Coordinates of C-alpha atoms and ligand atoms in Angstrom, one line a residue:
X2 CA -77.4 16.1 160.3
X3 CA -77.1 15.7 164.7
X4 CA -73.5 18.2 164.2
X5 CA -75.7 20.7 161.6
X6 CA -76.2 24.3 163.0
X7 CA -80.1 25.3 164.0
X8 CA -80.0 28.6 162.0
X9 CA -83.8 29.3 161.5
X10 CA -88.0 27.7 161.7
X11 CA -90.5 28.5 159.4
X12 CA -94.0 27.5 160.4
X13 CA -93.5 23.7 159.5
X14 CA -90.0 23.0 157.8
X15 CA -86.5 24.2 159.8
X16 CA -83.4 25.4 158.1
X17 CA -80.0 23.9 159.9
X18 CA -76.8 25.2 158.3
X19 CA -74.0 22.7 157.2
X20 CA -70.7 24.5 156.4
X21 CA -70.1 28.7 154.9
X22 CA -72.1 27.4 152.2
X23 CA -74.0 24.7 152.5
X24 CA -78.0 25.0 153.9
X25 CA -80.6 22.2 155.1
X26 CA -83.9 22.6 154.6
X27 CA -86.0 20.1 156.7
X28 CA -90.0 19.9 155.2
X29 CA -91.6 18.4 158.1
X30 CA -95.8 17.1 157.6
X31 CA -96.9 19.6 160.4
X32 CA -99.6 21.2 158.5
X33 CA -100.5 25.2 159.0
X34 CA -104.1 26.9 159.6
X35 CA -105.1 30.2 159.8
X36 CA -102.0 30.4 160.9
X37 CA -101.8 27.4 163.7
X38 CA -99.8 24.7 164.0
X39 CA -102.0 22.2 164.2
X40 CA -100.7 18.7 166.5
X41 CA -102.1 16.1 163.8
X42 CA -98.8 15.0 160.9
X43 CA -100.0 14.0 157.6
X44 CA -98.4 11.9 156.2
X45 CA -95.9 12.0 153.2
X46 CA -96.6 15.5 153.0
X47 CA -93.2 16.9 153.4
X48 CA -92.1 14.3 151.0
X49 CA -95.0 16.1 148.5
X50 CA -93.2 19.5 149.5
X51 CA -89.9 18.5 149.0
X52 CA -90.6 16.5 145.5
X53 CA -92.6 19.7 144.2
X54 CA -89.6 22.0 144.9
X55 CA -88.0 20.2 143.4
X56 CA -89.7 19.7 140.3
X57 CA -90.3 23.3 139.9
X58 CA -86.6 23.8 140.2
X59 CA -85.5 21.3 137.8
X60 CA -88.6 22.6 135.0
X61 CA -87.5 26.8 135.9
X62 CA -83.7 26.4 135.7
X63 CA -83.9 27.8 132.3
X64 CA -85.2 31.3 134.2
X65 CA -82.9 32.1 136.7
X66 CA -81.0 29.6 138.7
X67 CA -82.1 28.4 141.4
X68 CA -80.3 27.3 145.2
X69 CA -80.5 23.7 145.2
X70 CA -77.9 20.9 145.5
X71 CA -79.5 17.7 146.5
X72 CA -82.5 15.3 147.9
X73 CA -81.5 13.8 151.1
X74 CA -82.9 10.0 150.7
X75 CA -85.5 10.7 152.9
X76 CA -87.6 12.9 150.5
X77 CA -87.8 15.9 152.8
X78 CA -85.0 17.3 153.3
X79 CA -82.5 19.4 150.8
X80 CA -79.3 21.0 150.9
X81 CA -79.1 24.0 149.6
X82 CA -76.4 26.9 148.8
X83 CA -76.5 29.0 150.9
X84 CA -77.4 33.2 149.7
X85 CA -77.7 36.1 150.9
X86 CA -81.6 36.6 150.4
X87 CA -83.4 40.0 149.6
X88 CA -85.3 41.2 152.2
X89 CA -88.8 41.5 150.6
X90 CA -91.1 38.7 150.2
X91 CA -91.3 38.4 145.8
X92 CA -95.6 37.4 145.5
X93 CA -97.1 37.2 142.2
X94 CA -101.3 37.5 141.8
X95 CA -102.8 36.3 138.9
X96 CA -106.9 36.1 140.9
X97 CA -107.7 38.0 143.8
X98 CA -107.6 36.4 147.3
X99 CA -106.3 37.0 150.1
X100 CA -104.2 40.5 151.5
X101 CA -105.3 41.1 147.5
X102 CA -108.7 40.5 148.1
X103 CA -108.6 42.4 151.2
X104 CA -106.3 45.1 149.5
X105 CA -108.4 45.8 147.0
X106 CA -112.0 45.2 148.4
X107 CA -110.6 49.0 150.4
X108 CA -108.7 50.7 148.0
X109 CA -109.1 49.8 144.2
X110 CA -105.5 48.5 144.8
X111 CA -103.0 46.5 145.2
X112 CA -99.5 47.7 146.0
X113 CA -99.4 50.0 144.4
X114 CA -102.2 48.7 141.1
X115 CA -104.5 50.2 140.5
X116 CA -107.0 47.5 139.2
X117 CA -109.9 47.5 137.4
X118 CA -113.2 48.1 139.3
X119 CA -116.2 45.9 139.6
X120 CA -113.7 42.9 140.8
X121 CA -114.7 39.6 142.5
X122 CA -113.2 37.4 145.1
X123 CA -111.8 34.9 143.4
X124 CA -111.3 35.8 140.2
X125 CA -108.9 36.0 137.7
X126 CA -106.6 39.4 136.8
X127 CA -106.9 40.9 133.9
X128 CA -102.8 40.0 134.5
X129 CA -100.7 38.3 137.1
X130 CA -98.9 41.4 138.9
X131 CA -96.4 41.8 141.4
X132 CA -96.9 42.2 145.1
X133 CA -94.1 42.5 147.6
X134 CA -94.3 42.5 151.0
X135 CA -92.1 43.2 153.8
X136 CA -90.6 40.5 155.4
X137 CA -91.9 40.3 159.7
X138 CA -90.5 39.5 162.0
X139 CA -92.8 38.7 163.5
X140 CA -96.0 38.2 163.1
X141 CA -98.0 39.3 159.2
X142 CA -95.9 40.4 156.6
X143 CA -97.4 44.1 154.9
X144 CA -98.5 44.4 151.5
X145 CA -95.8 47.3 150.4
X146 CA -95.5 49.8 146.8
X147 CA -92.4 49.3 144.6
X148 CA -91.3 52.8 145.6
X149 CA -90.9 51.2 149.0
X150 CA -89.8 47.5 148.1
X151 CA -87.4 49.9 145.6
X152 CA -86.0 51.1 148.8
X153 CA -84.8 47.5 150.6
X154 CA -82.8 45.8 147.1
X155 CA -82.9 48.6 145.1
X156 CA -83.7 49.6 141.4
X157 CA -82.0 48.0 139.0
X158 CA -82.8 44.6 141.4
X159 CA -86.5 44.9 141.5
X160 CA -87.0 45.2 137.7
X161 CA -85.1 41.6 137.6
X162 CA -86.5 40.1 140.1
X163 CA -89.8 41.9 139.4
X164 CA -89.3 40.6 135.9
X165 CA -88.7 37.1 136.6
X166 CA -91.2 36.5 139.6
X167 CA -93.7 37.3 136.9
X168 CA -91.5 34.4 134.8
X169 CA -91.4 32.3 136.9
X170 CA -96.0 32.3 137.9
X171 CA -96.9 32.0 133.3
X172 CA -94.8 29.6 133.4
X173 CA -95.9 27.2 136.6
X174 CA -99.9 28.6 136.3
X175 CA -99.7 27.9 133.2
X176 CA -98.9 24.5 133.3
X177 CA -100.7 23.7 136.7
X178 CA -104.1 25.6 134.8
X179 CA -103.1 22.3 131.8
X180 CA -103.6 19.9 135.0
X181 CA -106.6 21.4 136.3
X182 CA -105.7 23.2 139.2
X183 CA -105.2 26.8 139.5
X184 CA -102.2 28.5 140.5
X185 CA -104.7 31.6 142.4
X186 CA -101.1 33.7 144.6
X187 CA -97.9 32.5 144.9
X188 CA -94.4 33.2 147.4
X189 CA -91.4 33.5 145.9
X190 CA -88.0 34.3 148.0
X191 CA -84.9 35.2 146.2
X192 CA -81.6 35.8 147.4
X193 CA -77.5 37.0 145.4
X194 CA -75.1 34.6 145.3
X195 CA -71.1 36.1 145.8
X196 CA -70.9 37.0 142.4
X197 CA -73.9 39.4 143.5
X198 CA -76.4 37.3 140.9
X199 CA -79.8 37.0 141.5
X200 CA -80.9 33.5 142.8
X201 CA -84.0 31.4 143.5
X202 CA -83.6 29.7 146.5
X203 CA -86.1 29.1 150.3
X204 CA -89.8 26.0 148.3
X205 CA -91.2 26.6 144.8
X206 CA -94.9 26.8 144.2
X207 CA -95.9 24.3 146.7
X208 CA -99.2 24.2 147.9
X209 CA -97.6 26.3 152.1
X210 CA -96.0 28.6 149.7
X211 CA -99.2 29.4 147.3
X212 CA -102.9 28.8 146.7
X213 CA -103.3 25.4 145.2
X214 CA -107.2 25.7 143.6
X215 CA -108.8 22.9 141.7
X216 CA -109.9 24.4 138.5
X217 CA -113.4 22.4 138.6
X218 CA -114.3 24.6 141.8
X219 CA -113.7 27.7 141.4
X220 CA -115.6 31.2 139.9
X221 CA -115.6 34.6 140.4
X222 CA -117.3 35.7 143.6
X223 CA -116.6 32.4 145.9
X224 CA -113.9 31.7 148.1
X225 CA -112.3 28.4 146.8
X226 CA -110.8 25.8 149.4
X227 CA -107.8 25.5 148.7
X228 CA -106.8 22.0 146.6
X229 CA -104.8 20.6 149.8
X230 CA -107.0 22.4 152.6
X231 CA -110.8 21.4 152.5
X232 CA -111.0 18.4 154.6
X233 CA -108.7 20.0 157.6
X234 CA -110.8 23.6 156.8
X235 CA -114.1 22.3 156.6
X236 CA -114.1 19.7 159.7
X237 CA -112.0 22.6 161.1
X238 CA -115.0 24.3 160.5
X239 CA -117.1 22.0 162.1
X240 CA -116.1 22.9 165.8
X241 CA -116.4 25.5 167.7
X242 CA -111.8 26.8 167.8
X243 CA -111.5 30.2 168.5
X244 CA -108.5 29.5 164.9
X245 CA -106.1 30.8 167.7
X246 CA -103.1 28.3 170.0
X247 CA -103.5 25.3 170.1
X248 CA -105.2 23.7 167.1
X249 CA -106.8 20.0 167.5
X250 CA -106.1 16.9 167.0
X251 CA -108.1 15.8 163.3
X252 CA -109.2 12.1 162.8
X253 CA -107.4 10.1 160.8
X254 CA -110.2 10.4 158.2
X255 CA -109.2 13.6 157.7
X256 CA -106.0 12.8 158.1
X257 CA -106.1 10.1 155.0
X258 CA -108.0 12.8 152.8
X259 CA -105.4 15.6 153.3
X260 CA -102.1 13.0 152.7
X261 CA -104.7 11.5 149.7
X262 CA -104.7 15.6 148.4
X263 CA -100.5 16.3 148.8
X264 CA -100.5 13.1 146.5
X265 CA -103.3 13.4 144.1
X266 CA -101.6 17.3 143.9
X267 CA -97.2 15.3 143.3
X268 CA -99.0 13.4 141.0
X269 CA -101.4 15.6 138.9
X270 CA -98.0 17.9 138.7
X271 CA -95.7 15.4 138.5
X272 CA -96.7 12.7 137.2
X273 CA -95.4 10.9 139.3
X274 CA -95.5 9.4 143.0
X275 CA -93.1 9.7 145.3
X276 CA -90.8 7.0 146.6
X277 CA -91.7 5.0 149.5
Ligands
LIG14 C1 -82.8 31.7 154.5 N1 -85.0 31.4 155.5 C2 -86.4 31.2 155.4 C3 -87.0 28.6 154.8 C4 -86.9 27.9 157.5 C5 -86.5 29.4 157.3 N2 -80.7 29.6 150.9 C6 -80.8 30.0 151.5 N3 -79.5 30.6 151.9 C7 -79.6 31.6 153.2 N4 -80.5 32.2 153.6 C8 -81.7 30.7 154.3 C9 -81.8 30.2 152.3 C10 -82.9 29.4 151.8 N5 -84.1 28.9 151.3 C11 -83.8 31.1 154.0 N6 -84.4 31.8 156.2 C12 -83.1 31.9 155.3 C13 -86.9 30.0 156.0 C14 -86.6 27.5 155.4 C15 -87.5 27.2 157.0 F1 -86.5 27.3 159.1

């Protein structure tokens, strides 16, 4: 670890180079909300998200190969194959939320997909749609249509990525729905191996890369609480915090409730608890 070169940071994860072919992806216990990383850690969060990713990578190997090589004993670090990452975020949406809802309200379309009129926030779409975005170096990713994405990855690769992303979403959303969790949307990242084959990278179907909603509190026209961050949001809304960094510390009770929500998501989806 100490001799690994730091090559990147996500909001709550770090990436190190192990050698020419391998990276180490480390998930911290940090939590972000309203795009701000809070100063209080959530015990077990990194291990839960790493466990969820590992679970989904194993379950989706028959759909597409992935970058996961091995889970380390700390439960939060995974060795990954180094890929040539595609320059688009591969988002699939089954429900109308976030920037999808915003774009639909403004234009009736999301990434060039014309949708039926009169849809409500959080409503399920007639069918899941592939809604790619640029990878912004700073600020927010920008939703793009098929033509713009084809400019970035080429037409053949676009078609392959779209079909693969939709197949992954269908598989995971059906699986989660049977266990009381709606996977409203998800962000996938793909890369190419040395032979130019498409490989799934990053994290997959975690609450940090997807919108998880509890199925029993979902209804069209409302904005359901996220499965994991509902207690954090509720607490932050009692403060007069302006949603700019630095974020406030979380009380012990909110930390405990939130840590339990992550463990609950892991147990509901995988049927297992993380090894202590
Ligand atoms: C890669 N990121 C984003 C994610 C971070 C940064 N298998 C791979 N091969 C090459 N590059 C990447 C990956 C992966 N995954 C991913 N940037 C590069 C990222 C998580 C934490 F700090």
